[in-house]
PDB file of C-alpha atoms in Angstrom:
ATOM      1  CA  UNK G   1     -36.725 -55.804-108.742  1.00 68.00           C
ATOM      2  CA  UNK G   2     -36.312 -59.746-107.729  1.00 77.00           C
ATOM      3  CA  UNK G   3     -32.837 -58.735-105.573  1.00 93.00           C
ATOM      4  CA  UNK G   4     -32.282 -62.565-103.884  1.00 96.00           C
ATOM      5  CA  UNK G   5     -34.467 -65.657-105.256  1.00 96.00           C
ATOM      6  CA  UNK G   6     -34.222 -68.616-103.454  1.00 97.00           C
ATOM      7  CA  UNK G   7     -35.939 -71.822-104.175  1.00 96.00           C
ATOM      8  CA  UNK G   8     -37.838 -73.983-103.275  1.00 97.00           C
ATOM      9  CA  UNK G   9     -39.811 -72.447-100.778  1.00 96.00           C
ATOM     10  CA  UNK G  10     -40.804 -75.417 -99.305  1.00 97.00           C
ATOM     11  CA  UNK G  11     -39.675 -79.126 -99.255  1.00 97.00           C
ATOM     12  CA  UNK G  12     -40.223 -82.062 -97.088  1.00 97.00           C
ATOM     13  CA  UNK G  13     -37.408 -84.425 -97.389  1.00 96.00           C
ATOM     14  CA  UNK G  14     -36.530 -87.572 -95.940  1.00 97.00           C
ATOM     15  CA  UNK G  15     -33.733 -89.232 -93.768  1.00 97.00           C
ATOM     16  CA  UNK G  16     -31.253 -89.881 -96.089  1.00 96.00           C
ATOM     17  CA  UNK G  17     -31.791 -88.148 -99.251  1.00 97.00           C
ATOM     18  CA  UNK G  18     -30.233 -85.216-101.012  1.00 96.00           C
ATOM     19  CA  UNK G  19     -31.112 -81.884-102.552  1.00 96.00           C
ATOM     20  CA  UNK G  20     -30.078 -78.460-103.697  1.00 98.00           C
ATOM     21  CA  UNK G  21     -31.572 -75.566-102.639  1.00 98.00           C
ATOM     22  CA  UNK G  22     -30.957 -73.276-105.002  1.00 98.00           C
ATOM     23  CA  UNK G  23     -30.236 -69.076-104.642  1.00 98.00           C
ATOM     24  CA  UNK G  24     -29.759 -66.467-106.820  1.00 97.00           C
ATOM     25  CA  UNK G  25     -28.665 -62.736-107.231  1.00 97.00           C
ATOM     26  CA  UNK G  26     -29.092 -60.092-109.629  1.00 95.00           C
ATOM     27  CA  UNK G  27     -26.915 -56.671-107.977  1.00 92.00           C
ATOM     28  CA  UNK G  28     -24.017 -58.081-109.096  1.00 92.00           C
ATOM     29  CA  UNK G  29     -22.866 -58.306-105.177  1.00 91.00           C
ATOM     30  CA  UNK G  30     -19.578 -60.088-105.136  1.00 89.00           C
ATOM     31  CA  UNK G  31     -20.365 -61.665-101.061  1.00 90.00           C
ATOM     32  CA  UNK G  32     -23.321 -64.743-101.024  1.00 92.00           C
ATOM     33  CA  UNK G  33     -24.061 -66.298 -97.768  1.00 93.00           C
ATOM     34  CA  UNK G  34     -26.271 -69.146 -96.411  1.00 96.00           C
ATOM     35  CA  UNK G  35     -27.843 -69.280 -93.446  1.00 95.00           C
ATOM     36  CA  UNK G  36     -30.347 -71.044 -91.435  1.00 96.00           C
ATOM     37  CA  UNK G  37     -32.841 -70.592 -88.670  1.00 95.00           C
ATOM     38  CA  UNK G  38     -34.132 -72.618 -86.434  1.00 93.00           C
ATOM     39  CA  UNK G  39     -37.276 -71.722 -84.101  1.00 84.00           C
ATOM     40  CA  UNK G  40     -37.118 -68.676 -81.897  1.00 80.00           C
ATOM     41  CA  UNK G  41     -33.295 -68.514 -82.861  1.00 84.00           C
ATOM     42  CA  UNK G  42     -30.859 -66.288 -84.853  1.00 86.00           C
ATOM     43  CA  UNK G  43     -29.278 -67.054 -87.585  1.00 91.00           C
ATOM     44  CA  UNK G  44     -26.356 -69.470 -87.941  1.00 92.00           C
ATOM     45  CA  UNK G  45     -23.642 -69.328 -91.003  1.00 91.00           C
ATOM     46  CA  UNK G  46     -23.476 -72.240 -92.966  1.00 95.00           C
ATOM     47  CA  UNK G  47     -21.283 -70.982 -95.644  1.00 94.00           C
ATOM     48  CA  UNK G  48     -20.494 -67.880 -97.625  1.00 91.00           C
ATOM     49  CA  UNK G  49     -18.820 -66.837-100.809  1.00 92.00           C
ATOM     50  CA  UNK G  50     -16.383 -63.907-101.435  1.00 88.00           C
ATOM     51  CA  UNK G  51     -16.393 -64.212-105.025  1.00 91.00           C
ATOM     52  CA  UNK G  52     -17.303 -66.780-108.107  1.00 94.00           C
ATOM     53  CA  UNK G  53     -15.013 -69.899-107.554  1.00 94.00           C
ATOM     54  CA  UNK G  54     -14.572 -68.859-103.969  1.00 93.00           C
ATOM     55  CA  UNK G  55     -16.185 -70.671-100.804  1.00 94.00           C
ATOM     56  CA  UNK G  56     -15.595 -71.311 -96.867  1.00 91.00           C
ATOM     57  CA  UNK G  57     -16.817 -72.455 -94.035  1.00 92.00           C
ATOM     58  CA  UNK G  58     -19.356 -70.645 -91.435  1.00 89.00           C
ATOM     59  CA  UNK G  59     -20.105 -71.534 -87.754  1.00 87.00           C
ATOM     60  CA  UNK G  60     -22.197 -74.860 -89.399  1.00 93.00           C
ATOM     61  CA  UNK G  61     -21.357 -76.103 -92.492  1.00 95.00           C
ATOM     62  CA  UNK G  62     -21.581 -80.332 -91.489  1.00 96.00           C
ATOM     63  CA  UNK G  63     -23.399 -81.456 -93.452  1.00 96.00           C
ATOM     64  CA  UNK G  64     -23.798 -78.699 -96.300  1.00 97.00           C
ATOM     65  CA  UNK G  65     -21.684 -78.043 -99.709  1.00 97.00           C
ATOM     66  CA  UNK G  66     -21.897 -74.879-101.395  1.00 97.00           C
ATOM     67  CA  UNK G  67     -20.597 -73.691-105.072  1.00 96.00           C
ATOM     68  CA  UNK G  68     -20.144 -71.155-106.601  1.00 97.00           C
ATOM     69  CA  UNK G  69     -19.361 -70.695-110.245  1.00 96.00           C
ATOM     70  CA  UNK G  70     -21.063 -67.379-111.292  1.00 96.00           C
ATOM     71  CA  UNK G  71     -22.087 -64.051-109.209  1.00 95.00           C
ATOM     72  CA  UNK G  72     -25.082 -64.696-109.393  1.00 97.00           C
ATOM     73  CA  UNK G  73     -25.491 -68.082-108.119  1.00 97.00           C
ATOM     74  CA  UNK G  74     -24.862 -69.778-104.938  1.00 98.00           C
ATOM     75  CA  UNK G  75     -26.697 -73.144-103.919  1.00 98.00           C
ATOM     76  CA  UNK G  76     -26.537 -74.738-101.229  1.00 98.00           C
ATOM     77  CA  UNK G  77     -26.309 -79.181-101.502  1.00 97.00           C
ATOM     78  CA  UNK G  78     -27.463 -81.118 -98.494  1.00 96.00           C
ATOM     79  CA  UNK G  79     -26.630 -84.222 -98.534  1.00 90.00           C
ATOM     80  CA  UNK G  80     -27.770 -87.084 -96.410  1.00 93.00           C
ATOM     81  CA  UNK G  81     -30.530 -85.203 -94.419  1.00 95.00           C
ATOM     82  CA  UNK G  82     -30.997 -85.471 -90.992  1.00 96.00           C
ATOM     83  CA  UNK G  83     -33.748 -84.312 -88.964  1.00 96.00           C
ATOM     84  CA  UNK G  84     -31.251 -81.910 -87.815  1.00 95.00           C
ATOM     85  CA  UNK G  85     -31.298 -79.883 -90.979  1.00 97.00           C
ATOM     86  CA  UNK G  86     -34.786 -79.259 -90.371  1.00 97.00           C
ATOM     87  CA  UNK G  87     -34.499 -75.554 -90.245  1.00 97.00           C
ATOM     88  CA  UNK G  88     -35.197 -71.901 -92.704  1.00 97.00           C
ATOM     89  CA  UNK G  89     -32.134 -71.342 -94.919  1.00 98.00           C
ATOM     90  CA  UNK G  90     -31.667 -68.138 -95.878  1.00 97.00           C
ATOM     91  CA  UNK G  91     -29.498 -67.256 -98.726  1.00 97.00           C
ATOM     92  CA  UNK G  92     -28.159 -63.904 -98.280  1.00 94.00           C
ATOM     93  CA  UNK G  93     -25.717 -61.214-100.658  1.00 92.00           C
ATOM     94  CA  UNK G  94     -23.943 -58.476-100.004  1.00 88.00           C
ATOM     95  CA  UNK G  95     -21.610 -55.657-101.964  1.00 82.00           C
ATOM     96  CA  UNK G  96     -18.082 -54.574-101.149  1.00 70.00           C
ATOM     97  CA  UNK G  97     -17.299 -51.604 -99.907  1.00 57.00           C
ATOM     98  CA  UNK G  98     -18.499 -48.415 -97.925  1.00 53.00           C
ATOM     99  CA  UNK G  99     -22.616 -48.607 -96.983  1.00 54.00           C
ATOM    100  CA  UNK G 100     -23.236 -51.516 -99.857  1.00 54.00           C
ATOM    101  CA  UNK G 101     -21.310 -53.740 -98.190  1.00 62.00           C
ATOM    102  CA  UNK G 102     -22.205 -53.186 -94.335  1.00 71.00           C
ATOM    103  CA  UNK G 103     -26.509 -54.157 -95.802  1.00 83.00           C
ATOM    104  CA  UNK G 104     -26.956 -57.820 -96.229  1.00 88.00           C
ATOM    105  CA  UNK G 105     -29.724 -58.557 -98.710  1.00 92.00           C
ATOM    106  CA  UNK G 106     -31.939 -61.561 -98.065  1.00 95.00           C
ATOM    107  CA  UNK G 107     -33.738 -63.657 -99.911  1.00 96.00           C
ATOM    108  CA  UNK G 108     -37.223 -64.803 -98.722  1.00 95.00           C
ATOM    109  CA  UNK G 109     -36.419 -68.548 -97.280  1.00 96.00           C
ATOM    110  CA  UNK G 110     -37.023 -71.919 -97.826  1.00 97.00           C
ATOM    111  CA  UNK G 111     -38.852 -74.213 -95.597  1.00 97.00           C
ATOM    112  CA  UNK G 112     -37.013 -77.464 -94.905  1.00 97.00           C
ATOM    113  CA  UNK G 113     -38.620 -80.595 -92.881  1.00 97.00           C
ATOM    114  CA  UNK G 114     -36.528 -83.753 -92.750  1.00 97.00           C
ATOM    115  CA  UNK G 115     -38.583 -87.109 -91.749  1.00 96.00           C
TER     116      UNK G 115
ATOM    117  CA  UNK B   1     -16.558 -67.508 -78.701  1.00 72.00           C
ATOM    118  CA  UNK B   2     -18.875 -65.318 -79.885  1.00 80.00           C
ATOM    119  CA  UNK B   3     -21.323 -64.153 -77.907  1.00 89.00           C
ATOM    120  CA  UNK B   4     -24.737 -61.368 -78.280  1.00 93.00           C
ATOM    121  CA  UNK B   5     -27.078 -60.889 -75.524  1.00 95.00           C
ATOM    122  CA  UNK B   6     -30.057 -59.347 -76.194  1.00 97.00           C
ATOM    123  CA  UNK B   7     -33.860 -59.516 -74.283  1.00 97.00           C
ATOM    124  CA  UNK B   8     -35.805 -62.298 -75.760  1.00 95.00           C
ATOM    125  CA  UNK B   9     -39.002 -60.414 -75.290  1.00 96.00           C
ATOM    126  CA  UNK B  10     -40.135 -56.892 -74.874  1.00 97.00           C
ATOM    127  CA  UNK B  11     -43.943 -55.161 -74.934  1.00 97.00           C
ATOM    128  CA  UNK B  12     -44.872 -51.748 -75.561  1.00 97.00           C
ATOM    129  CA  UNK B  13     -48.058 -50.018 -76.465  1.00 97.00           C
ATOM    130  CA  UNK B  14     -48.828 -47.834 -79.309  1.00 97.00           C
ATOM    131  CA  UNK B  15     -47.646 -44.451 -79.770  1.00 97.00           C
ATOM    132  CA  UNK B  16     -45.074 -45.127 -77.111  1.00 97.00           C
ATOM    133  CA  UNK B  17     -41.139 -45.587 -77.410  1.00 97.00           C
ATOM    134  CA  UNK B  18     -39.345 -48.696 -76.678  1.00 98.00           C
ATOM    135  CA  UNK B  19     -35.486 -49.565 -76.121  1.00 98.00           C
ATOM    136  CA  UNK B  20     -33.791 -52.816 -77.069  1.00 98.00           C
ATOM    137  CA  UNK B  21     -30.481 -53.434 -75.791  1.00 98.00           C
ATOM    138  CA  UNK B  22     -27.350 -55.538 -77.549  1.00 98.00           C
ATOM    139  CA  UNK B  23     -24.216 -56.182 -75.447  1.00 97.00           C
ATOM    140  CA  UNK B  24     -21.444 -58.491 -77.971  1.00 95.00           C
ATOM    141  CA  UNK B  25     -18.374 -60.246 -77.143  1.00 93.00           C
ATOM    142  CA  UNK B  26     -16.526 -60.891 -80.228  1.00 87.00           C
ATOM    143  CA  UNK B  27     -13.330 -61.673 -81.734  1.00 82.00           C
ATOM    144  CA  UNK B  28     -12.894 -58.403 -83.538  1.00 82.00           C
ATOM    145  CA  UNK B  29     -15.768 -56.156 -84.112  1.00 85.00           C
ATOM    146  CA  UNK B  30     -16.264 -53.977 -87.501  1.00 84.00           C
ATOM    147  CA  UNK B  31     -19.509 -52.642 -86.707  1.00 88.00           C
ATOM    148  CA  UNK B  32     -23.234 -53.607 -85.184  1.00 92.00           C
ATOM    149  CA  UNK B  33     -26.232 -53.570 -87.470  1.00 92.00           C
ATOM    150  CA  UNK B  34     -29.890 -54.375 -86.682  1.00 95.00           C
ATOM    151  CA  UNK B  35     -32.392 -55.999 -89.224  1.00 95.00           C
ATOM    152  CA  UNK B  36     -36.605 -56.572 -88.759  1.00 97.00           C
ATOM    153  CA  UNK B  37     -37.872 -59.877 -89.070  1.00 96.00           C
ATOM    154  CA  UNK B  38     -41.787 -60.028 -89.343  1.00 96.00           C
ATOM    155  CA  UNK B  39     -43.109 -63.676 -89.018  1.00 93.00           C
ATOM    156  CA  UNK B  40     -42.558 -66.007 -91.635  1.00 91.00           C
ATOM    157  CA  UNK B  41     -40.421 -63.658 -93.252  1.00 93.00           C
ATOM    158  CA  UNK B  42     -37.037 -62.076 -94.233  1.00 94.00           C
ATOM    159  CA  UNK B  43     -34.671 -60.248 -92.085  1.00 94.00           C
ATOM    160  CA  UNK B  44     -34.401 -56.806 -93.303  1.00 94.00           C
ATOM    161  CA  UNK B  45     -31.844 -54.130 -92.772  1.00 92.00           C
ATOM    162  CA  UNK B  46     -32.636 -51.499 -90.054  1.00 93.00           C
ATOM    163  CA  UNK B  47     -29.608 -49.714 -89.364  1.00 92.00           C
ATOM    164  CA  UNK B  48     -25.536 -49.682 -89.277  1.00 90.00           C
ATOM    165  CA  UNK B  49     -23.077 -48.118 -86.461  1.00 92.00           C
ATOM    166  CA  UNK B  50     -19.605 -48.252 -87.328  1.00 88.00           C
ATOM    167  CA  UNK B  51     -18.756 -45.462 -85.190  1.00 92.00           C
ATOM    168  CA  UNK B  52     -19.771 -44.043 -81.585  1.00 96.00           C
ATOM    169  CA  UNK B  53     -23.058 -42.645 -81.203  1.00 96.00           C
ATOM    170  CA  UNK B  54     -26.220 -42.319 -82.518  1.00 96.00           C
ATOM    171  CA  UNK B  55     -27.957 -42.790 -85.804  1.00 92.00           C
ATOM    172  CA  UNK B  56     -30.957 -41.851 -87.066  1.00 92.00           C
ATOM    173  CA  UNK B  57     -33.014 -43.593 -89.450  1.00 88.00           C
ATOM    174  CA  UNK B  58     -36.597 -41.694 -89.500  1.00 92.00           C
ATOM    175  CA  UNK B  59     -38.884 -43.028 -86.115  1.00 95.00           C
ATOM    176  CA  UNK B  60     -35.686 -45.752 -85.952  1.00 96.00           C
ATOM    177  CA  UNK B  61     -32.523 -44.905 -83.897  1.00 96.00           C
ATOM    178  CA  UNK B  62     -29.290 -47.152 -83.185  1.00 97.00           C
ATOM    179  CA  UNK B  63     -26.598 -45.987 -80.900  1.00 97.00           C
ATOM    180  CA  UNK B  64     -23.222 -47.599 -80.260  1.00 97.00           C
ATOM    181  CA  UNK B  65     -20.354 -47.193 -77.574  1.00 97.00           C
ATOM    182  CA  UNK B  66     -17.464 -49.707 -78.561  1.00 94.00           C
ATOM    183  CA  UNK B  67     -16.465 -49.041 -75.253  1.00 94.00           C
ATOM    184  CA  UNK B  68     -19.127 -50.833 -73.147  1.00 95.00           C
ATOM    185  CA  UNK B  69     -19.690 -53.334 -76.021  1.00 95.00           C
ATOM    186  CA  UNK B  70     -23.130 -52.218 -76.163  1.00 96.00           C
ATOM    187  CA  UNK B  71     -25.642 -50.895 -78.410  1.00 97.00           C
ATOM    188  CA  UNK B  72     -29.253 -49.686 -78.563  1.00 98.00           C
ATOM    189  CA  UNK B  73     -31.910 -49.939 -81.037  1.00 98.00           C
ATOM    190  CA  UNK B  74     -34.648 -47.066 -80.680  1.00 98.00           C
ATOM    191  CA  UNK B  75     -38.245 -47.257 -82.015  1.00 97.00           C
ATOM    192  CA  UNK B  76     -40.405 -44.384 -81.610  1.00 97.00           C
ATOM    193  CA  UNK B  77     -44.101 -43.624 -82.336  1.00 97.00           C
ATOM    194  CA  UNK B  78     -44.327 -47.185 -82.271  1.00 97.00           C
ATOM    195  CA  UNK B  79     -47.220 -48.968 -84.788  1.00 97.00           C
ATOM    196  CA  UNK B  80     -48.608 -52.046 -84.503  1.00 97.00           C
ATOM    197  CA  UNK B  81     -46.626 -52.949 -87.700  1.00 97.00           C
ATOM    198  CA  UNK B  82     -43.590 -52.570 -85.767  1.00 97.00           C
ATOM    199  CA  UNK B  83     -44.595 -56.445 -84.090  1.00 98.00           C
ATOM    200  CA  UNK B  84     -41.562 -58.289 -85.319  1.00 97.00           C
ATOM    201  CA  UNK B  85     -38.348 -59.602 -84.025  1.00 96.00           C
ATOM    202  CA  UNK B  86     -35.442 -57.564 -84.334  1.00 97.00           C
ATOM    203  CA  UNK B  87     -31.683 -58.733 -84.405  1.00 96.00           C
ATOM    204  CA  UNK B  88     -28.478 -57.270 -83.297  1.00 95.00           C
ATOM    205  CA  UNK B  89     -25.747 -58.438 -85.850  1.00 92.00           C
ATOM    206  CA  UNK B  90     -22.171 -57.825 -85.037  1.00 89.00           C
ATOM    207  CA  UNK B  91     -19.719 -57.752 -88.056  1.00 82.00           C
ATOM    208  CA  UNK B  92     -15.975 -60.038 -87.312  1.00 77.00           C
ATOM    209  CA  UNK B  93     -13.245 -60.716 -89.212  1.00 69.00           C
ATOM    210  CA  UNK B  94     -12.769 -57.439 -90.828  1.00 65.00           C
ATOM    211  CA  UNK B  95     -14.779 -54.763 -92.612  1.00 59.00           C
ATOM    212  CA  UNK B  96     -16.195 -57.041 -94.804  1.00 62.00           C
ATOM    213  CA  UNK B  97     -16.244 -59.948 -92.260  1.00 67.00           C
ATOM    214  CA  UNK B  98     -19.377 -62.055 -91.836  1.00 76.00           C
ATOM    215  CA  UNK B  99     -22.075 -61.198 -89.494  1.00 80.00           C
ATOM    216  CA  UNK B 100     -22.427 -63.151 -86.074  1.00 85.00           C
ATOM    217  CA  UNK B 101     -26.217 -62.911 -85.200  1.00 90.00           C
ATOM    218  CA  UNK B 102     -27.856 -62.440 -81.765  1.00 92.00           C
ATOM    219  CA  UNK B 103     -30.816 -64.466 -80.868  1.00 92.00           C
ATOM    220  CA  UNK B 104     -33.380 -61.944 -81.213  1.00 94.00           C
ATOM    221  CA  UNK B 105     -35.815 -60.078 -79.141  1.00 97.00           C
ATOM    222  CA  UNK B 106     -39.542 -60.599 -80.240  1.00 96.00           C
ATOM    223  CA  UNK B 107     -41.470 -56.992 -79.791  1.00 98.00           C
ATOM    224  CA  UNK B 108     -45.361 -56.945 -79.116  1.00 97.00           C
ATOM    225  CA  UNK B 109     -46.714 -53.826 -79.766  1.00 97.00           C
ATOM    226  CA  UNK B 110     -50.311 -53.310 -78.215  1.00 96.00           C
ATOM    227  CA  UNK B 111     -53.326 -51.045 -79.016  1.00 94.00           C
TER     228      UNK B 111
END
């Protein structure tokens, strides 16, 4: 029952470069979300996704593109890193509708250190 | 803005029942939901209150009064597995708006 795979788990980048963390979902939930968490802090909304081919913006999303062109799949691009990205991302999904949609499923993190 | 207040800390002993308090100011509000997060890992769903009241989830109970902007999350019998941080989440922008988190409130549980 894998529910929400994100990956990598961990990753050291530095200033500058790029990458894609990647996330994906096998409910068939329609709403993908990424957040991210810094230490001893909620979680922040960098984007979400109501639907394949559908994207927008959350409380955070300098810095951050998102795509998504199946269900099941939702990663998140950084690019440029600053050490301000270091954070946990989350990548998140949810269904529509009645209880489904009101439980957000998330997936177990991914470690991110920018030098 | 959006706003969630909740303690940052709170300690309780085994066996014994603990409280932890959510008070939101939001931009429309379609229901406050509480998730577990144990160190290093996921947040996990607890409970959902669309409605006033309470409801009950086995030793878990969340209660909600739209009124006061305020909600409850109630842990009873409390185990020392319970040792996690647990988030108020308030859902804006309609029923299936995005979730606006609060910061957290870190429970100890003691022997």
């Amino acid at each position: 029952n894998a529910g929400v795979t994100q990956t990598p788990k961990f990753r050291i980048l530095k200033i500058g470069q790029s990458m894609t963390l990647q996330c994906t979902q096998d409910m068939n939930h329609n709403y993908m979300y990424w957040y991210r968490q810094d230490p001893g802090m909620g979680l922040k909304l960098i984007y979400y996704s109501v639907g394949a081919g559908i994207t927008d913006k959350g409380e955070v999303p300098n810095g951050y593109n998102v795509s998504r062109s199946t269900t099941e799949d939702f990663p998140l691009r950084l690019e440029l890193a600053a050490p301000s990205q270091t954070s946990v991302y989350f990548c998140a999904s949810s269904g529509t509708g009645g209880p489904s949609g009101n439980t957000i499923y998330f997936g177990e993190g991914s470690w991110l250190t920018v030098v | 803005g959006q706003s969630l207040e909740q303690p940052s800390e709170v300690t309780a002993v085994e066996g014994a029942i603990v409280q932890i308090n959510c008070t939101y100011q939001t931009s429309g509000f379609y229901g406050l939901s509480w998730y577990q997060q144990h160190d290093g890992g996921a947040p996990t769903f607890l409970s959902y209150n669309a409605l006033d009241g309470l409801e009950e989830t086995g030793r878990f109970s969340s209660f909600l009064s739209r009124s006061d902007s305020y909600g409850y999350l109630l842990l009873q019998e409390l185990q020392m597995k319970d040792s996690a941080s647990y988030f108020c989440a308030v859902r804006v922008g309609g029923s299936q708006g995005n979730l606006i988190f609060g910061k957290g409130t870190k429970l100890s549980v003691k022997p």
